[in-house]
mmCIF file of C-alpha atoms in Angstrom:
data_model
loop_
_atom_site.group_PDB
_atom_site.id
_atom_site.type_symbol
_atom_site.label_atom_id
_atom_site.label_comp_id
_atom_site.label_asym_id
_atom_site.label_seq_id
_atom_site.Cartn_x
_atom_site.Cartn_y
_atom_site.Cartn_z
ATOM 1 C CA UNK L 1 0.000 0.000 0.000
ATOM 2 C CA UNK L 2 1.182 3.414 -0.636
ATOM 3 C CA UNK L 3 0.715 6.444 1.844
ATOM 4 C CA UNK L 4 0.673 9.765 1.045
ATOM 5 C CA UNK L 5 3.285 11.986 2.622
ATOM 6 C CA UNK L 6 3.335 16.052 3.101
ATOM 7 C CA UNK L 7 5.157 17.733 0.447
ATOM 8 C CA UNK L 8 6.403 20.495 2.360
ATOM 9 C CA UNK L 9 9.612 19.846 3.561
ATOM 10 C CA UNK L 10 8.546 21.021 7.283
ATOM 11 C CA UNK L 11 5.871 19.075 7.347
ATOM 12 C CA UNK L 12 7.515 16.119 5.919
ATOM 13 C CA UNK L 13 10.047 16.616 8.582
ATOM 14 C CA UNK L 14 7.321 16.792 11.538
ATOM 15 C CA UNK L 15 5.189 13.322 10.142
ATOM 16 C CA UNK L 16 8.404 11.545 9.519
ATOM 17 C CA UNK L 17 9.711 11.784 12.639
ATOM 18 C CA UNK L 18 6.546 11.455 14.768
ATOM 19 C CA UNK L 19 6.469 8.300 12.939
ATOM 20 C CA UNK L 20 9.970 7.275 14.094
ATOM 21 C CA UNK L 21 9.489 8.195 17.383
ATOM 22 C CA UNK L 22 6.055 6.189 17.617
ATOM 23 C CA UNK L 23 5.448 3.208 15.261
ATOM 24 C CA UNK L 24 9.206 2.254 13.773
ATOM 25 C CA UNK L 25 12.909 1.652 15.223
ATOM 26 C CA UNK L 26 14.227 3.144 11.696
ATOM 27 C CA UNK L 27 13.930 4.761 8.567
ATOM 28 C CA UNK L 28 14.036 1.773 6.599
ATOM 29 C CA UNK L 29 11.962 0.018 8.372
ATOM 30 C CA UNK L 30 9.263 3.136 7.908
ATOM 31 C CA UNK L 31 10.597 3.647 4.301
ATOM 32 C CA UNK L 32 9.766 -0.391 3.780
ATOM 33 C CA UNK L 33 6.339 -0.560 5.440
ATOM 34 C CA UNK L 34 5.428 2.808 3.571
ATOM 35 C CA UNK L 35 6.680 1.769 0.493
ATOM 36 C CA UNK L 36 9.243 5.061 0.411
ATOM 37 C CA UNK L 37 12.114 5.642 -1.090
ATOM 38 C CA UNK L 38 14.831 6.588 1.242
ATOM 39 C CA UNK L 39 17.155 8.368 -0.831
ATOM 40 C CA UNK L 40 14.068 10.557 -2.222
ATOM 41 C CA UNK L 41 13.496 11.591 1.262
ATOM 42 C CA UNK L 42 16.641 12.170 2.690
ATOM 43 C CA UNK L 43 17.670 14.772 -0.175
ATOM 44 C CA UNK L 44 14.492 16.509 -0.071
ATOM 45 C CA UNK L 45 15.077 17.054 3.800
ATOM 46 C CA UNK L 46 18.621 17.828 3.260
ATOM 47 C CA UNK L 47 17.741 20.461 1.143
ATOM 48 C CA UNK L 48 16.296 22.112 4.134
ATOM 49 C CA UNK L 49 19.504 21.166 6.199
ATOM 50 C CA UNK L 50 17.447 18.178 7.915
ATOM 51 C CA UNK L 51 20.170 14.875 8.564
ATOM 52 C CA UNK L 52 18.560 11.319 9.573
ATOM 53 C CA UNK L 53 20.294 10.548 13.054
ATOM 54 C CA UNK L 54 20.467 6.615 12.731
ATOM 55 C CA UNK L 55 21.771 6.724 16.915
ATOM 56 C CA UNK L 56 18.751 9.220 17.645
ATOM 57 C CA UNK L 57 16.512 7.781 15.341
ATOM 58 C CA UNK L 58 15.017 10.826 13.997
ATOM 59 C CA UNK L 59 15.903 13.892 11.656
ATOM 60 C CA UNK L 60 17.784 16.616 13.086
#
């Protein structure tokens, strides 16, 4: 199944890491179940100077 995600980077960043902090132990695992693509995700959040934490768990 695919899920829809916010487009703006702000509100991508808030979702995905209320997600990671609630339902999944890691981006992949949230990228996997969501049917994501990683890479897609963490350049449009680096554009915004936003930097998966793998230790934390969350964007920073």
């Amino acid at each position: 199944m695919d899920f829809t995600i916010p487009k703006d980077p702000i509100m991508l960043y808030s979702f995905l890491n209320t997600k990671l902090r609630d339902q999944y132990h890691s981006l992949e695992l949230l990228c996997e179940d969501m049917n994501l693509d990683e890479n897609e995700i963490c350049s449009s959040l680096a554009a915004m100077d936003f930097h998966y934490d793998k230790e934390k768990n969350q964007f920073r």
